Structures are given as C-alpha cells and as structure tokens.
CSV table of C-alpha atoms in Angstrom, one decimal:
chain,number,residue,atom,x,y,z
R,1,VAL,CA,50.3,-6.4,197.2
R,2,LEU,CA,48.8,-5.2,200.5
R,3,PHE,CA,50.5,-6.3,203.7
R,4,ARG,CA,48.6,-6.6,206.9
R,5,SER,CA,51.4,-4.5,208.5
R,6,LEU,CA,50.4,-1.7,206.1
R,7,TYR,CA,47.4,-0.6,208.1
R,8,VAL,CA,47.8,1.2,211.7
R,9,GLN,CA,44.3,0.1,212.5
R,10,PRO,CA,44.3,-3.7,213.3
R,11,GLY,CA,41.5,-5.4,211.1
R,12,ARG,CA,41.3,-2.5,208.5
R,13,ARG,CA,42.8,-4.8,205.7
R,14,ASP,CA,40.3,-7.3,206.3
R,15,GLU,CA,37.5,-4.9,206.1
R,16,PHE,CA,38.9,-3.7,202.8
R,17,VAL,CA,38.9,-7.3,201.6
R,18,ARG,CA,35.4,-7.9,202.9
R,19,LEU,CA,34.0,-4.7,201.3
R,20,MET,CA,35.8,-5.8,198.0
R,21,HIS,CA,34.3,-9.3,197.9
R,22,GLU,CA,30.7,-7.9,198.8
R,23,HIS,CA,30.7,-5.1,196.3
R,24,ASP,CA,33.5,-5.4,193.8
R,25,THR,CA,34.2,-1.8,194.4
R,26,ILE,CA,35.4,0.7,197.0
R,27,THR,CA,35.3,4.5,197.0
R,28,ALA,CA,37.1,6.8,199.5
R,29,PHE,CA,38.1,4.1,201.7
R,30,GLU,CA,40.3,6.2,204.3
R,31,SER,CA,42.8,4.4,206.7
R,32,GLN,CA,46.0,5.4,208.3
R,33,ILE,CA,49.1,3.4,207.2
R,34,PHE,CA,52.8,3.3,207.9
R,35,ARG,CA,55.3,4.5,205.4
R,36,LYS,CA,58.6,2.8,205.0
R,37,ASP,CA,60.3,5.2,207.3
R,38,GLY,CA,57.7,4.2,210.0
R,39,SER,CA,55.9,7.4,209.8
R,40,VAL,CA,52.0,7.4,209.6
R,41,ILE,CA,49.9,9.1,207.0
R,42,TRP,CA,46.3,9.0,205.9
R,43,ILE,CA,45.2,7.5,202.5
R,44,SER,CA,42.1,7.3,200.5
R,45,GLU,CA,41.7,4.3,198.4
R,46,ASN,CA,39.5,3.7,195.3
R,47,CYS,CA,39.2,0.2,194.1
R,48,ARG,CA,37.4,-2.1,191.8
R,49,ALA,CA,37.5,-5.6,190.8
R,50,ILE,CA,38.3,-6.7,187.1
R,51,ARG,CA,36.6,-10.0,186.1
R,52,ASP,CA,36.4,-11.9,182.9
R,53,ARG,CA,33.2,-12.8,181.0
R,54,ARG,CA,32.6,-15.7,183.1
R,55,GLY,CA,32.9,-13.6,186.3
R,56,ASN,CA,36.2,-14.9,187.5
R,57,LEU,CA,38.4,-12.4,189.3
R,58,LEU,CA,41.3,-11.3,187.2
R,59,TYR,CA,42.9,-8.6,189.3
R,60,TYR,CA,42.1,-5.4,191.2
R,61,GLU,CA,42.6,-1.9,190.0
R,62,GLY,CA,42.3,1.4,191.8
R,63,THR,CA,44.1,4.6,193.2
R,64,VAL,CA,45.8,5.7,196.5
R,65,GLU,CA,45.7,9.2,197.5
R,66,ASP,CA,47.7,10.9,200.4
R,67,ILE,CA,45.1,13.0,202.3
R,68,THR,CA,47.1,13.6,205.4
R,69,GLN,CA,46.9,17.4,205.0
R,70,ARG,CA,43.1,17.3,204.4
R,71,ARG,CA,42.6,15.1,207.6
R,72,GLN,CA,45.1,17.0,209.7
R,73,ALA,CA,42.9,20.4,208.6
R,74,GLU,CA,39.7,18.5,209.5
R,75,GLU,CA,41.3,17.4,212.9
R,76,ASN,CA,42.4,21.0,213.4
R,77,LEU,CA,38.9,22.3,212.6
R,78,ARG,CA,37.2,19.9,214.9
R,79,ASN,CA,39.5,20.8,217.9
R,80,SER,CA,39.0,24.4,217.1
R,81,GLU,CA,35.3,23.8,217.2
R,82,ALA,CA,35.4,21.6,220.4
R,83,LEU,CA,37.6,24.5,222.0
R,84,TYR,CA,35.0,27.2,221.0
R,85,HIS,CA,32.2,25.3,222.1
R,86,SER,CA,33.8,24.5,225.5
R,87,LEU,CA,34.5,28.2,226.0
R,88,VAL,CA,31.1,29.6,224.8
R,89,GLU,CA,29.3,27.0,226.9
R,90,THR,CA,31.2,28.0,230.2
R,91,LEU,CA,30.7,31.7,229.8
R,92,PRO,CA,27.7,33.3,231.6
R,93,GLN,CA,27.0,35.4,228.6
R,94,ASN,CA,24.2,34.7,226.1
R,95,ILE,CA,26.1,33.8,222.8
R,96,PHE,CA,24.5,33.0,219.3
R,97,ARG,CA,25.3,32.9,215.7
R,98,LYS,CA,23.1,33.9,212.6
R,99,ASP,CA,23.6,33.4,208.9
R,100,LEU,CA,23.1,36.2,206.1
R,101,GLN,CA,19.3,35.8,206.6
R,102,SER,CA,19.6,36.3,210.4
R,103,ARG,CA,18.6,32.9,211.2
R,104,PHE,CA,20.2,31.4,214.3
R,105,THR,CA,22.6,28.6,213.4
R,106,PHE,CA,24.2,28.2,217.0
R,107,ALA,CA,23.4,29.3,220.4
R,108,ASN,CA,25.2,28.2,223.7
R,109,GLN,CA,23.1,26.9,226.6
R,110,GLN,CA,22.8,30.1,228.4
R,111,PHE,CA,21.0,31.7,225.3
R,112,CYS,CA,18.8,28.5,225.2
R,113,ARG,CA,17.9,29.0,229.0
R,114,THR,CA,17.1,32.7,228.4
R,115,LEU,CA,14.7,31.7,225.7
R,116,GLY,CA,13.3,28.5,227.4
R,117,ARG,CA,14.1,26.5,224.3
R,118,LYS,CA,16.3,23.6,223.2
R,119,LEU,CA,19.2,24.3,220.6
R,120,GLU,CA,17.3,22.1,218.0
R,121,GLU,CA,14.2,24.4,218.4
R,122,LEU,CA,16.4,27.6,217.7
R,123,VAL,CA,18.4,26.7,214.8
R,124,GLY,CA,16.8,27.9,211.6
R,125,LYS,CA,14.5,30.2,213.3
R,126,SER,CA,14.7,34.0,213.4
R,127,ASP,CA,13.9,36.6,216.2
R,128,PHE,CA,10.4,36.9,215.0
R,129,ASP,CA,9.9,33.5,216.4
R,130,PHE,CA,10.6,34.4,219.9
R,131,PHE,CA,10.3,38.2,220.3
R,132,PRO,CA,7.6,40.8,219.9
R,133,ALA,CA,7.6,42.2,216.2
R,134,ALA,CA,8.9,45.5,216.8
R,135,MET,CA,11.7,44.1,218.9
R,136,ALA,CA,12.5,41.6,216.2
R,137,GLU,CA,12.8,44.1,213.7
R,138,LYS,CA,15.1,46.2,215.6
R,139,TYR,CA,17.3,43.2,216.3
R,140,GLN,CA,17.4,42.3,212.4
R,141,ARG,CA,18.0,45.8,211.5
R,142,ASP,CA,21.2,45.8,213.5
R,143,ASP,CA,22.2,42.3,212.1
R,144,ARG,CA,21.9,44.0,208.7
R,145,ARG,CA,24.1,46.8,209.7
R,146,VAL,CA,26.8,44.4,210.9
R,147,ILE,CA,26.4,42.4,207.6
R,148,GLU,CA,26.4,45.2,205.2
R,149,THR,CA,29.3,47.4,206.9
R,150,GLY,CA,31.4,44.7,208.3
R,151,GLN,CA,31.6,46.9,211.5
R,152,PRO,CA,30.8,45.7,215.1
R,153,PHE,CA,27.6,46.8,216.7
R,154,GLU,CA,27.5,47.6,220.4
R,155,ALA,CA,24.7,48.9,222.4
R,156,VAL,CA,22.7,49.0,225.6
R,157,GLU,CA,19.1,48.0,224.6
R,158,GLU,CA,15.9,46.5,225.9
R,159,HIS,CA,15.4,42.9,225.9
R,160,GLN,CA,12.4,40.7,226.5
R,161,PRO,CA,12.8,37.0,226.9
R,162,PRO,CA,9.8,34.9,226.5
R,163,GLY,CA,7.2,35.0,229.4
R,164,ARG,CA,9.6,37.3,231.3
R,165,GLU,CA,9.8,40.9,232.3
R,166,ARG,CA,11.7,43.3,230.1
R,167,ILE,CA,15.4,43.7,230.9
R,168,PHE,CA,18.5,45.6,229.8
R,169,VAL,CA,21.2,44.0,228.2
R,170,GLN,CA,24.7,44.9,226.9
R,171,VAL,CA,24.9,43.5,223.5
R,172,VAL,CA,27.8,43.2,221.1
R,173,LYS,CA,27.4,41.9,217.4
R,174,THR,CA,30.4,41.1,215.1
R,175,PRO,CA,30.7,39.9,211.6
R,176,ILE,CA,31.7,36.1,210.9
R,177,TYR,CA,34.0,35.5,207.8
R,178,GLY,CA,33.8,32.3,205.7
R,179,GLY,CA,36.8,30.6,204.1
R,180,ASP,CA,36.5,32.8,201.0
R,181,GLY,CA,37.1,36.0,203.3
R,182,GLN,CA,33.4,37.1,202.6
R,183,ILE,CA,31.0,37.7,205.5
R,184,ALA,CA,29.0,34.6,206.1
R,185,GLY,CA,26.9,35.9,209.1
R,186,LEU,CA,27.3,37.3,212.5
R,187,GLN,CA,27.9,36.4,216.2
R,188,GLY,CA,26.1,38.1,219.0
R,189,ILE,CA,26.8,38.1,222.5
R,190,PHE,CA,24.9,40.1,225.3
R,191,TRP,CA,24.4,40.1,229.0
R,192,ASP,CA,22.1,41.2,231.7
R,193,ILE,CA,22.7,44.8,233.1
R,194,THR,CA,19.5,45.5,234.4
R,195,GLN,CA,20.5,46.1,238.1
R,196,GLN,CA,23.4,48.3,236.7
R,197,LYS,CA,21.1,50.3,234.6
R,198,LEU,CA,18.4,50.7,237.2
R,199,ALA,CA,21.4,51.9,239.7
R,200,GLU,CA,22.4,54.4,237.0
R,201,GLU,CA,18.9,55.7,236.6
R,202,GLN,CA,18.7,56.0,240.4
R,203,VAL,CA,22.0,58.0,240.5
R,204,HIS,CA,20.8,60.2,237.6
R,205,LYS,CA,17.4,60.9,239.3
R,206,ALA,CA,19.2,61.6,242.4
R,207,ASN,CA,21.6,64.0,240.6
R,208,VAL,CA,18.7,65.6,239.2
R,209,GLU,CA,16.9,66.0,242.6
R,210,LEU,CA,20.1,67.3,244.0
R,211,ALA,CA,20.5,69.9,241.2
R,212,ARG,CA,16.9,70.8,241.9
R,213,SER,CA,17.6,71.0,245.8
R,214,ARG,CA,20.8,73.1,245.1
R,215,GLU,CA,18.8,75.6,243.0
R,216,GLU,CA,16.1,75.9,245.6
R,217,LEU,CA,18.7,76.2,248.3
R,218,ARG,CA,20.5,79.0,246.0
R,219,LEU,CA,17.3,80.9,245.6
R,220,LYS,CA,16.5,80.5,249.3
R,221,ASN,CA,20.2,81.8,250.2
R,222,THR,CA,19.6,84.7,247.8
R,223,VAL,CA,16.4,85.6,249.6
R,224,MET,CA,18.1,85.1,253.0
R,225,GLU,CA,21.1,87.3,251.9
R,226,GLU,CA,18.5,90.2,250.8
R,227,ASN,CA,16.6,89.8,254.1
R,228,LEU,CA,19.9,89.8,256.1
R,229,LYS,CA,21.1,92.8,254.0
R,230,MET,CA,17.7,94.5,255.0
R,231,ALA,CA,18.2,93.4,258.7
R,232,ARG,CA,21.6,95.0,258.6
R,233,GLU,CA,20.2,98.2,257.3
R,234,ILE,CA,17.4,98.3,259.7
R,235,GLN,CA,19.9,97.5,262.6
R,236,LEU,CA,22.1,100.3,261.5
R,237,ALA,CA,19.2,102.6,261.4
R,238,MET,CA,18.5,101.8,265.0
R,239,LEU,CA,21.9,103.2,266.1
R,240,PRO,CA,22.4,106.9,266.6
R,241,GLN,CA,22.7,108.7,263.3
R,242,GLN,CA,23.7,111.9,265.0
R,243,TYR,CA,24.6,112.8,268.5
R,244,PRO,CA,22.6,115.2,270.8
R,245,ALA,CA,24.1,118.6,271.6
R,246,PHE,CA,24.6,119.9,275.1
R,247,PRO,CA,23.2,122.5,275.6
R,248,ARG,CA,20.3,121.6,273.1
R,249,HIS,CA,20.9,124.4,270.7
R,250,ALA,CA,24.7,124.4,270.8
R,251,ALA,CA,26.4,124.7,267.4
R,252,GLN,CA,28.2,121.6,266.0
R,253,GLY,CA,31.5,121.0,267.4
R,254,GLU,CA,30.7,123.3,270.5
R,255,SER,CA,28.6,120.7,272.5
R,256,ALA,CA,29.6,120.4,276.1
R,257,LEU,CA,29.6,116.5,275.7
R,258,GLN,CA,30.9,115.1,272.4
R,259,PHE,CA,30.8,111.4,271.4
R,260,THR,CA,32.3,109.0,268.9
R,261,HIS,CA,31.7,105.4,267.8
R,262,ARG,CA,32.9,102.7,265.6
R,263,TYR,CA,30.4,99.7,265.0
R,264,LEU,CA,31.9,96.7,263.2
R,265,PRO,CA,29.8,93.4,263.7
R,266,THR,CA,31.5,90.3,262.7
R,267,GLU,CA,28.4,89.2,260.7
R,268,THR,CA,25.8,91.0,258.5
R,269,VAL,CA,23.7,91.6,261.7
R,270,GLY,CA,24.9,91.1,265.4
R,271,GLY,CA,24.2,91.4,268.9
R,272,ASP,CA,26.0,94.6,269.7
R,273,PHE,CA,23.9,98.0,270.4
R,274,PHE,CA,24.2,101.3,271.9
R,275,THR,CA,22.0,104.5,272.2
R,276,ILE,CA,23.0,108.1,273.3
R,277,THR,CA,20.2,110.1,274.6
R,278,ALA,CA,19.8,113.7,276.1
R,279,LEU,CA,17.9,113.5,279.5
R,280,SER,CA,18.1,117.4,279.7
R,281,ASP,CA,20.4,120.2,278.6
R,282,ALA,CA,22.7,119.1,281.2
R,283,GLU,CA,22.5,115.2,281.3
R,284,ALA,CA,23.2,112.6,278.8
R,285,ALA,CA,22.6,109.0,279.0
R,286,VAL,CA,24.8,106.2,277.3
R,287,PHE,CA,23.6,102.6,277.0
R,288,ILE,CA,25.8,99.9,275.6
R,289,CYS,CA,24.6,96.3,275.4
R,290,ASP,CA,26.2,93.1,273.9
R,291,VAL,CA,23.9,89.9,273.2
R,292,ALA,CA,25.9,86.7,273.3
R,293,GLY,CA,26.6,85.1,269.9
R,294,HIS,CA,26.1,86.5,266.4
R,295,GLY,CA,23.7,86.5,263.6
R,296,VAL,CA,19.8,86.9,263.3
R,297,ARG,CA,19.1,85.4,266.9
R,298,SER,CA,21.3,88.1,268.7
R,299,ALA,CA,20.1,90.9,266.3
R,300,LEU,CA,16.5,90.1,267.1
R,301,VAL,CA,17.2,90.2,271.0
R,302,THR,CA,18.9,93.7,270.5
R,303,ALA,CA,15.8,94.9,268.7
R,304,MET,CA,13.8,93.9,271.9
R,305,ILE,CA,16.1,95.7,274.1
R,306,ARG,CA,15.9,98.8,272.0
R,307,ALA,CA,12.2,98.6,272.4
R,308,LEU,CA,12.4,98.0,276.4
R,309,VAL,CA,15.1,101.0,276.5
R,310,GLU,CA,12.3,103.2,275.0
R,311,GLU,CA,9.8,102.1,277.5
R,312,LEU,CA,12.1,102.8,280.6
R,313,ARG,CA,12.5,106.4,279.9
R,314,PRO,CA,11.1,107.2,283.1
R,315,LEU,CA,13.6,105.4,284.9
R,316,ALA,CA,16.5,106.6,282.8
R,317,ALA,CA,18.0,109.0,285.3
R,318,ASP,CA,18.8,106.1,287.6
R,319,PRO,CA,21.4,103.6,286.0
R,320,GLY,CA,20.8,101.0,288.8
R,321,GLN,CA,17.0,101.1,288.7
R,322,PHE,CA,17.2,101.1,284.8
R,323,LEU,CA,19.3,98.2,284.3
R,324,THR,CA,17.5,96.1,287.1
R,325,LYS,CA,14.2,96.8,285.5
R,326,LEU,CA,15.5,96.2,281.9
R,327,ASN,CA,16.9,92.8,283.2
R,328,SER,CA,13.6,91.7,284.7
R,329,ASP,CA,11.6,92.6,281.7
R,330,LEU,CA,14.0,90.9,279.1
R,331,TYR,CA,14.0,87.9,281.2
R,332,ALA,CA,10.3,87.7,281.3
R,333,ILE,CA,10.4,87.7,277.6
R,334,LEU,CA,13.0,85.3,276.7
R,335,ARG,CA,12.4,82.7,279.4
R,336,HIS,CA,9.6,81.1,277.4
R,337,THR,CA,12.0,80.4,274.4
R,338,GLY,CA,13.5,77.5,276.2
R,339,SER,CA,17.2,78.2,275.6
R,340,PRO,CA,19.4,80.5,277.8
R,341,LEU,CA,20.8,83.6,276.6
R,342,LEU,CA,23.6,85.8,278.0
R,343,THR,CA,23.3,89.7,277.5
R,344,THR,CA,25.8,92.1,279.1
R,345,ALA,CA,25.0,95.9,279.4
R,346,PHE,CA,26.6,99.2,280.6
R,347,TYR,CA,24.4,102.4,281.5
R,348,LEU,CA,25.9,105.9,282.3
R,349,VAL,CA,24.5,109.1,282.9
R,350,ALA,CA,27.0,112.2,282.6
R,351,ASN,CA,26.0,115.7,283.8
R,352,TRP,CA,28.5,118.2,282.2
R,353,GLN,CA,27.5,121.0,284.4
R,354,THR,CA,28.4,119.1,287.8
R,355,GLY,CA,31.0,116.7,286.2
R,356,VAL,CA,29.4,113.9,287.9
R,357,LEU,CA,29.2,110.4,286.2
R,358,ARG,CA,26.8,107.8,287.5
R,359,PHE,CA,26.7,104.3,286.0
R,360,ALA,CA,25.8,100.8,286.4
R,361,ASN,CA,27.5,97.6,284.9
R,362,ALA,CA,25.7,94.2,284.3
R,363,GLY,CA,28.5,91.8,283.3
R,364,HIS,CA,30.0,94.1,280.8
R,365,PRO,CA,33.4,94.9,280.5
R,366,ARG,CA,34.6,97.6,282.8
R,367,PRO,CA,34.6,101.1,281.2
R,368,LEU,CA,37.8,103.0,280.6
R,369,HIS,CA,38.5,106.6,281.7
R,370,LEU,CA,40.9,108.5,279.2
R,371,ARG,CA,42.3,111.7,281.0
R,372,ARG,CA,43.3,114.7,278.9
R,373,GLN,CA,45.3,116.0,281.9
R,374,PRO,CA,47.8,114.7,282.8
R,375,GLY,CA,47.2,111.7,280.3
R,376,GLY,CA,46.7,108.1,280.9
R,377,VAL,CA,44.0,105.4,280.8
R,378,GLU,CA,42.2,103.9,283.9
R,379,PHE,CA,39.2,101.8,284.7
R,380,LEU,CA,36.3,104.1,285.5
R,381,ALA,CA,36.3,103.8,289.5
R,382,ASN,CA,33.3,103.5,291.5
R,383,ARG,CA,32.8,106.4,294.3
C-alpha cells in the first residue's frame, strides 16, 4: 500500500498513479521517500498492472530499489563539475580538454574568446580546424606525448590565434584519468607571456651588446696600456741617461759637479721633468718642472716644455730670462686649448770654478741647500 505521506515531494504519488493509469507500466520512477525513522532516501520503482482477460485490474506488481548512494554520487559529481566550471571560468588563463583523439571536449570562455568561437563550435573539433597545419601538428604531437607517457608537458611556444598576430604562451598539458584509472584524455592550460618574452629577448640582446662593448673596451684598454707603456718609455728616455762631467773629460767619479736623482711618477706617465746640461766646462744648468695633474695630458705638456728648453739654449746662462721666455712661449701654445693649466719650474746655473749659484723659481717649492760642513739643511737663499 502506498501512503501519501511516503513521498517527500508533494504530488509525487499522484504522478505515479497517473502514469500507471495511462501506461499500465512504469520503469525507473525515481523519488525521495521517508523511512520509518524519518530519514530520507532515494528509490527507483518499476511497476506494472496485472489485468484479467477482460482487462479488469487485478493488482500491481513491481520492484523498489534503494538508489541513495548512486544519487548521492551523481549529486557529488554535479557539484564537483559545477565547482570545476566555476573555477575555470573565473581564471584568466586559457583552459581546454581533449579526448584520446585530440578532439576538444571542453573549453573555458577565455579559450573561446582567444579563438573567437563559441563552445559548441569547438567541441568535437581538432587543432587543425583552427590553427596553421605545422602548428596544429606540433600541438597534437605534444598531446600524444602526454597520452602515451602519462607525464605532464610544459613549454614556452609560439601560438597564433585565428586572425591575430603570433604570440608567445606558457603551456602546461596534463593527462586526465577515467574511473577505470586509464588515461581518458588531457587538459591544457596556457597564458600569454609575449611581453615577458620580448622583455627577456631585449635583456638578452642588451647583454650580448654589453658583452661586445666590454670586449671592445678591453681591446681598447689593451691598446691604451700598450700606448701608455710606450709613452712611459719615451718619457723616461727624455730624462738624463747620464750626467755631464766637469770639466768635460773628467773621469767618472772625479767630476767637480756630481748629480743624482730619483724619478717616481704616480701613474704610467706624469708631468714631472728635469734636465741637466753643461753650458761650459765650468757651468752646469739644472732645470726642474712640474705640470699640475697626472697622466697623458700632463706628459704631453712636459714634452712641449722639453722642446722649448732646447729652443731657449741661447738664454740658458740667464735663469731669469730663461724662465720668463719659457713662460710666454708655453702660454702662447696652451691658451688655445681652452682649459687652464698650472706649471711650476725651477732653473739653476752652477759654476764650480767660482762657486756661484744663480737661479730663478717660478712657483716651484723652494730649493734646499745641504751643507757638508758644518752639516745641516736650509733653504737656498737669495743674495
């Protein structure tokens, strides 16, 4: 006996009765019912009417099956599918699914927008329906690799949506397993990394250019070092290699005037320069100069000064006139360079026969006089 209070859904018993009157049979009539303890279960009813030869209803016979677990599993599956779709539709990435023949079985709206197609236009189609043949073949080759090995596939590759420029995408493909544990297809997800890829290429290009520039700079530095080395050798050659003897033919160590020096530039080349010249058998001229600064610029000016010193030999016996003329000539040369330059100089003429020292100082540190007897050091005095 079926009671009206048996069915959870109102009118469900009436529906059962109506169908039996119309068809004399019902198959898989699913409903929720109350159990004696008040709990609710799902049942599936199969029923048929038994009539006599005259068509009079004798009774109903049928079966009732508890399908609560199946309906719960179906409900869980629907909820899972709903959750899955709610997630993939909110993600900004392109997501799709394919079967074992690499035919699309699902795509989220982002993927549909990328291809400019509706979902129903994608399902059942393959990559060859939307992409250039070479690209589609590459995609399906990757699909087969995932399906055959069961291993995820990840790569950065070129992608060309229909009617659009080629882009770079990061793609990940993973296998999908069916209820029997066998691979039933694959799922793919990809996103546009064109700007990132272009930025990486620009960085790579910049690094290559930087490496090339560094190599060029290294070669230039090597050449410059070699040039500076040669310049140093030339500058050292400009300094006295041996001292004159007084008188001229005096043996080494017996000269009436003896000299010594130490030359230590702070860089490869510098602005310090000196000469020792014999004006006669009785007189020696000592010239010392210091060009402000260090390096090539100062070294070039010292080369100019050396040339001027040679030209001023007619004035070499008069320290005052010698430095005055040297200053004016040097100024005439350097004033066109546009940058000021400070040079100091000291010039001395010593006569060993008379014992007289004549000198002129142009901004150079005051010379020192070292006396053997009675000993001591003092500034060289003007008299």
